[in-house]
Amino acid sequence: MKLILLGPPGGGKGTQAKLLIEKYGIPQISTGDMLRDHVAQKTDLGMLAKSYMDKGELVPDSLILDMMENRLSKSDCENGYILDGFPRTTPQAEGLTVLLKKLNHNLDKVIVLNVEDDSIVERMAGRRVHLPSGRVYHIKFNPPKKHDLDDVTNEKLTIRKDDEESTVRKRLSIYHDSTKPLIEFYKNNSVIINGTQDIDKVFNDITKSLK
Ligand code: AMP
C-alpha cells in the first residue's frame, strides 16, 4: 500500500498517518519529522532547513527530493508507505513520479484531506509541545493534566515557532499557492475526504476509499 496524504498544515495528516500505520503495518514518511530530526542533530541539511522552517516557508525542492530519494530506497519501503507532507509543490510531485519509476514503485492512492483555514488556525494556535520528548497537546482538544505542563515530566510546554498564528496563516497561504495545485495533478488517482469530521470518521472514510 503506497499512499500520499495531501492536505493543509495542521489538517490532521499526521494523526491519520499514525492510524494508517497501525492498520496496514507500513511506515509513515513525514518530511517535516525528518527535517526536525536533522535540525535536532544539527546536520548540514538541518542547519539549512531551520531558517525556512522557522519562518513557515518551504525548504527548497532539491534538498527535499534528495532526502526522499535516500529514504524511499530503504528496504522498509518495499511493501508500502504513507507519505505525509510530501510532495508539497509541483516540482516535488514531478520529482516523485521520476523517483517512483526508478524504484519500480506503484502509487495506490492520493488521499486529500479537506479542512477550512479557520479551523486549522484554531487547531494549530492551541497546540503546545514538550520539546524534549515531542509530546503534543492541545489546550482545547487534548489538554495536559496541569495547565501548560507536560504530563510526564511536569516541565513547561511551549508553542512551536511554526505554530504561531502569523506563521500558520503564512503556511496556509503557501499551501494554497504551492500545494493545492497537486489536487489537480493527482486527480485521476485521488479521493477527497472531509477532514473537519471527528478523527474516527475521517479514518473510516479513508479506509473505505482504500477497499
Ligand atoms: P510539517 O511538519 O509537515 O508541517 O513541516 C514543517 C516544516 O518543514 C514546513 O513548514 C516546511 O518548512 C518544512 N517541510 C516539510 N515538508 C516539506 C516539503 N515536502 N517541502 C518543503 N518543505 C517542507
Short mmCIF file of C-alpha atoms and ligand atoms in Angstrom, two decimals:
data_model
loop_
_atom_site.label_atom_id
_atom_site.label_comp_id
_atom_site.label_asym_id
_atom_site.label_seq_id
_atom_site.Cartn_x
_atom_site.Cartn_y
_atom_site.Cartn_z
CA MET A 1 0.00 0.00 0.00
CA LYS A 2 1.69 3.19 -1.16
CA LEU A 3 -0.18 6.32 -0.25
CA ILE A 4 0.19 10.08 -0.28
CA LEU A 5 -1.62 12.16 2.34
CA LEU A 6 -2.24 15.60 0.94
CA GLY A 7 -3.75 18.44 2.92
CA PRO A 8 -3.11 21.73 4.67
CA PRO A 9 -0.61 22.03 7.52
CA GLY A 10 -2.43 21.18 10.74
CA GLY A 11 -5.17 19.40 8.78
CA GLY A 12 -4.68 16.07 10.57
CA LYS A 13 -2.33 14.31 8.14
CA GLY A 14 -0.01 13.20 10.94
CA THR A 15 -2.87 11.88 13.08
CA GLN A 16 -4.36 9.88 10.21
CA ALA A 17 -0.94 8.60 9.18
CA LYS A 18 -0.42 7.18 12.70
CA LEU A 19 -3.75 5.29 12.43
CA LEU A 20 -2.92 4.01 8.95
CA ILE A 21 0.46 2.70 10.16
CA GLU A 22 -1.32 0.58 12.77
CA LYS A 23 -3.84 -0.77 10.30
CA TYR A 24 -1.54 -1.53 7.40
CA GLY A 25 1.83 -2.01 9.13
CA ILE A 26 3.67 0.31 6.77
CA PRO A 27 5.96 3.21 7.69
CA GLN A 28 4.86 6.84 7.82
CA ILE A 29 7.33 9.03 5.99
CA SER A 30 6.93 12.60 7.16
CA THR A 31 9.30 15.11 5.60
CA GLY A 32 8.50 17.50 8.49
CA ASP A 33 9.61 14.91 11.09
CA MET A 34 12.70 14.02 9.08
CA LEU A 35 13.68 17.69 8.79
CA ARG A 36 13.09 18.27 12.53
CA ASP A 37 15.43 15.32 13.21
CA HIS A 38 18.07 16.92 11.01
CA VAL A 39 17.62 20.22 12.86
CA ALA A 40 17.94 18.48 16.26
CA GLN A 41 21.09 16.67 15.14
CA LYS A 42 22.48 19.86 13.62
CA THR A 43 23.33 18.20 10.30
CA ASP A 44 24.21 20.39 7.28
CA LEU A 45 20.70 19.85 5.92
CA GLY A 46 19.21 20.67 9.33
CA MET A 47 21.10 23.97 9.60
CA LEU A 48 19.94 24.94 6.14
CA ALA A 49 16.33 23.82 6.62
CA LYS A 50 15.87 25.52 10.01
CA SER A 51 15.72 29.07 8.71
CA TYR A 52 12.97 28.15 6.23
CA MET A 53 11.02 26.10 8.78
CA ASP A 54 11.08 28.79 11.48
CA LYS A 55 9.63 31.27 9.01
CA GLY A 56 6.97 28.79 7.84
CA GLU A 57 8.49 28.70 4.36
CA LEU A 58 9.12 25.63 2.25
CA VAL A 59 12.57 24.06 2.21
CA PRO A 60 13.95 24.08 -1.38
CA ASP A 61 12.70 21.24 -3.61
CA SER A 62 16.14 19.87 -4.47
CA LEU A 63 17.01 19.28 -0.79
CA ILE A 64 13.67 17.56 -0.17
CA LEU A 65 13.95 15.37 -3.27
CA ASP A 66 17.48 14.22 -2.34
CA MET A 67 16.32 13.41 1.18
CA MET A 68 13.34 11.44 -0.16
CA GLU A 69 15.37 9.51 -2.71
CA ASN A 70 17.51 8.30 0.17
CA ARG A 71 14.52 7.41 2.31
CA LEU A 72 12.38 5.63 -0.28
CA SER A 73 15.34 3.47 -1.31
CA LYS A 74 15.46 1.86 2.15
CA SER A 75 14.26 -1.73 2.45
CA ASP A 76 11.37 -0.93 4.83
CA CYS A 77 9.67 0.91 1.96
CA GLU A 78 9.36 -2.11 -0.31
CA ASN A 79 5.93 -3.13 0.97
CA GLY A 80 4.48 0.34 1.18
CA TYR A 81 4.47 3.66 2.98
CA ILE A 82 2.43 6.72 3.75
CA LEU A 83 3.90 9.96 2.50
CA ASP A 84 2.91 12.73 4.90
CA GLY A 85 3.79 16.30 3.95
CA PHE A 86 5.43 15.33 0.66
CA PRO A 87 5.10 16.24 -2.18
CA ARG A 88 4.22 19.86 -1.44
CA THR A 89 4.99 21.52 -4.79
CA THR A 90 4.59 20.61 -8.46
CA PRO A 91 8.37 20.11 -8.94
CA GLN A 92 8.34 17.75 -5.93
CA ALA A 93 5.41 15.79 -7.43
CA GLU A 94 7.20 15.57 -10.78
CA GLY A 95 10.40 14.50 -9.00
CA LEU A 96 8.44 11.85 -7.11
CA THR A 97 6.98 10.46 -10.34
CA VAL A 98 10.52 10.01 -11.70
CA LEU A 99 11.73 8.51 -8.44
CA LEU A 100 8.84 6.02 -8.23
CA LYS A 101 9.55 4.85 -11.75
CA LYS A 102 13.22 4.40 -10.91
CA LEU A 103 12.36 2.37 -7.80
CA ASN A 104 9.61 0.45 -9.61
CA HIS A 105 7.03 1.56 -7.02
CA ASN A 106 3.36 1.98 -7.84
CA LEU A 107 1.32 4.65 -6.10
CA ASP A 108 -2.02 3.26 -4.88
CA LYS A 109 -3.89 6.38 -3.88
CA VAL A 110 -3.62 10.06 -3.03
CA ILE A 111 -5.79 10.96 -0.05
CA VAL A 112 -6.75 14.62 0.07
CA LEU A 113 -7.83 15.94 3.47
CA ASN A 114 -10.06 18.95 3.04
CA VAL A 115 -10.09 21.39 6.00
CA GLU A 116 -11.02 25.10 6.05
CA ASP A 117 -8.36 27.65 7.02
CA ASP A 118 -10.18 28.95 10.12
CA SER A 119 -10.48 25.55 11.76
CA ILE A 120 -6.79 24.98 11.10
CA VAL A 121 -5.85 28.25 12.77
CA GLU A 122 -7.92 27.22 15.80
CA ARG A 123 -6.30 23.78 15.91
CA MET A 124 -2.74 24.98 15.46
CA ALA A 125 -2.86 28.08 17.62
CA GLY A 126 -3.86 25.85 20.57
CA ARG A 127 -1.10 23.33 20.05
CA ARG A 128 1.55 23.01 22.79
CA VAL A 129 4.61 20.78 22.73
CA HIS A 130 7.02 19.33 25.22
CA LEU A 131 10.14 19.88 23.19
CA PRO A 132 12.47 17.24 24.75
CA SER A 133 10.01 14.36 24.15
CA GLY A 134 7.96 15.67 21.22
CA ARG A 135 4.70 15.08 23.14
CA VAL A 136 1.97 17.25 21.65
CA TYR A 137 -1.08 18.68 23.45
CA HIS A 138 -3.92 20.99 22.53
CA ILE A 139 -5.35 23.50 25.02
CA LYS A 140 -8.91 22.66 23.93
CA PHE A 141 -8.92 19.21 22.30
CA ASN A 142 -6.20 17.39 24.26
CA PRO A 143 -5.18 19.48 27.30
CA PRO A 144 -2.35 18.47 29.64
CA LYS A 145 -3.38 17.43 33.17
CA LYS A 146 -1.81 20.59 34.61
CA HIS A 147 -2.01 23.92 32.78
CA ASP A 148 0.97 24.37 30.44
CA LEU A 149 2.96 21.48 31.96
CA ASP A 150 3.98 18.14 30.44
CA ASP A 151 2.05 15.19 31.93
CA VAL A 152 5.15 13.02 32.38
CA THR A 153 7.94 15.38 33.43
CA ASN A 154 5.98 18.43 34.68
CA GLU A 155 8.23 20.58 32.52
CA LYS A 156 6.90 23.69 30.79
CA LEU A 157 5.17 23.32 27.42
CA THR A 158 5.98 25.65 24.56
CA ILE A 159 4.46 26.82 21.30
CA ARG A 160 6.37 25.52 18.31
CA LYS A 161 7.63 28.52 16.35
CA ASP A 162 5.87 27.39 13.22
CA ASP A 163 2.55 27.02 15.12
CA GLU A 164 2.32 30.75 15.95
CA GLU A 165 -0.78 32.28 14.32
CA SER A 166 1.06 34.59 11.92
CA THR A 167 3.26 31.68 10.81
CA VAL A 168 0.23 29.40 10.43
CA ARG A 169 -1.51 31.97 8.20
CA LYS A 170 1.64 32.23 6.09
CA ARG A 171 1.92 28.43 5.82
CA LEU A 172 -1.72 28.27 4.74
CA SER A 173 -1.19 30.82 2.01
CA ILE A 174 1.84 28.82 0.81
CA TYR A 175 -0.36 25.71 0.89
CA HIS A 176 -2.96 27.40 -1.31
CA ASP A 177 -0.34 28.66 -3.79
CA SER A 178 2.09 25.74 -3.97
CA THR A 179 0.46 22.55 -2.72
CA LYS A 180 -3.21 22.81 -3.72
CA PRO A 181 -2.38 22.54 -7.44
CA LEU A 182 -1.33 18.95 -6.66
CA ILE A 183 -5.00 18.03 -6.18
CA GLU A 184 -5.36 18.62 -9.91
CA PHE A 185 -2.03 16.87 -10.61
CA TYR A 186 -3.27 13.68 -8.94
CA LYS A 187 -6.93 13.96 -9.89
CA ASN A 188 -7.03 10.57 -11.65
CA ASN A 189 -5.84 8.71 -8.60
CA SER A 190 -7.20 10.57 -5.59
CA VAL A 191 -10.04 10.64 -3.11
CA ILE A 192 -11.19 13.80 -1.31
CA ILE A 193 -12.06 13.36 2.37
CA ASN A 194 -13.81 15.83 4.66
CA GLY A 195 -11.08 16.42 7.27
CA THR A 196 -13.21 18.52 9.61
CA GLN A 197 -15.07 15.45 10.92
CA ASP A 198 -14.09 13.52 14.07
CA ILE A 199 -10.78 11.69 13.81
CA ASP A 200 -12.50 8.26 13.72
CA LYS A 201 -14.92 9.30 10.99
CA VAL A 202 -12.11 10.70 8.85
CA PHE A 203 -10.17 7.45 9.31
CA ASN A 204 -13.24 5.40 8.44
CA ASP A 205 -13.77 7.39 5.22
CA ILE A 206 -10.11 6.87 4.29
CA THR A 207 -10.10 3.10 4.85
CA LYS A 208 -13.41 2.74 2.97
CA SER A 209 -11.88 4.51 -0.01
CA LEU A 210 -8.92 2.09 0.00
CA LYS A 211 -11.03 -1.07 -0.30
P1 AMP B 1 5.22 19.73 8.67
O1 AMP B 1 5.58 19.09 9.96
O2 AMP B 1 4.92 18.73 7.58
O3 AMP B 1 4.13 20.73 8.79
O4 AMP B 1 6.52 20.51 8.16
C1 AMP B 1 7.14 21.52 8.92
C2 AMP B 1 8.01 22.40 8.02
O5 AMP B 1 9.00 21.59 7.37
C3 AMP B 1 7.28 23.07 6.87
O6 AMP B 1 6.68 24.29 7.26
C4 AMP B 1 8.41 23.30 5.88
O7 AMP B 1 9.23 24.39 6.27
C5 AMP B 1 9.23 22.04 6.05
N1 AMP B 1 8.77 20.97 5.12
C6 AMP B 1 8.21 19.77 5.45
N2 AMP B 1 7.94 19.05 4.36
C7 AMP B 1 8.34 19.79 3.29
C8 AMP B 1 8.31 19.60 1.88
N3 AMP B 1 7.81 18.49 1.32
N4 AMP B 1 8.80 20.60 1.10
C9 AMP B 1 9.31 21.72 1.62
N5 AMP B 1 9.36 21.98 2.94
C10 AMP B 1 8.88 21.03 3.78
#
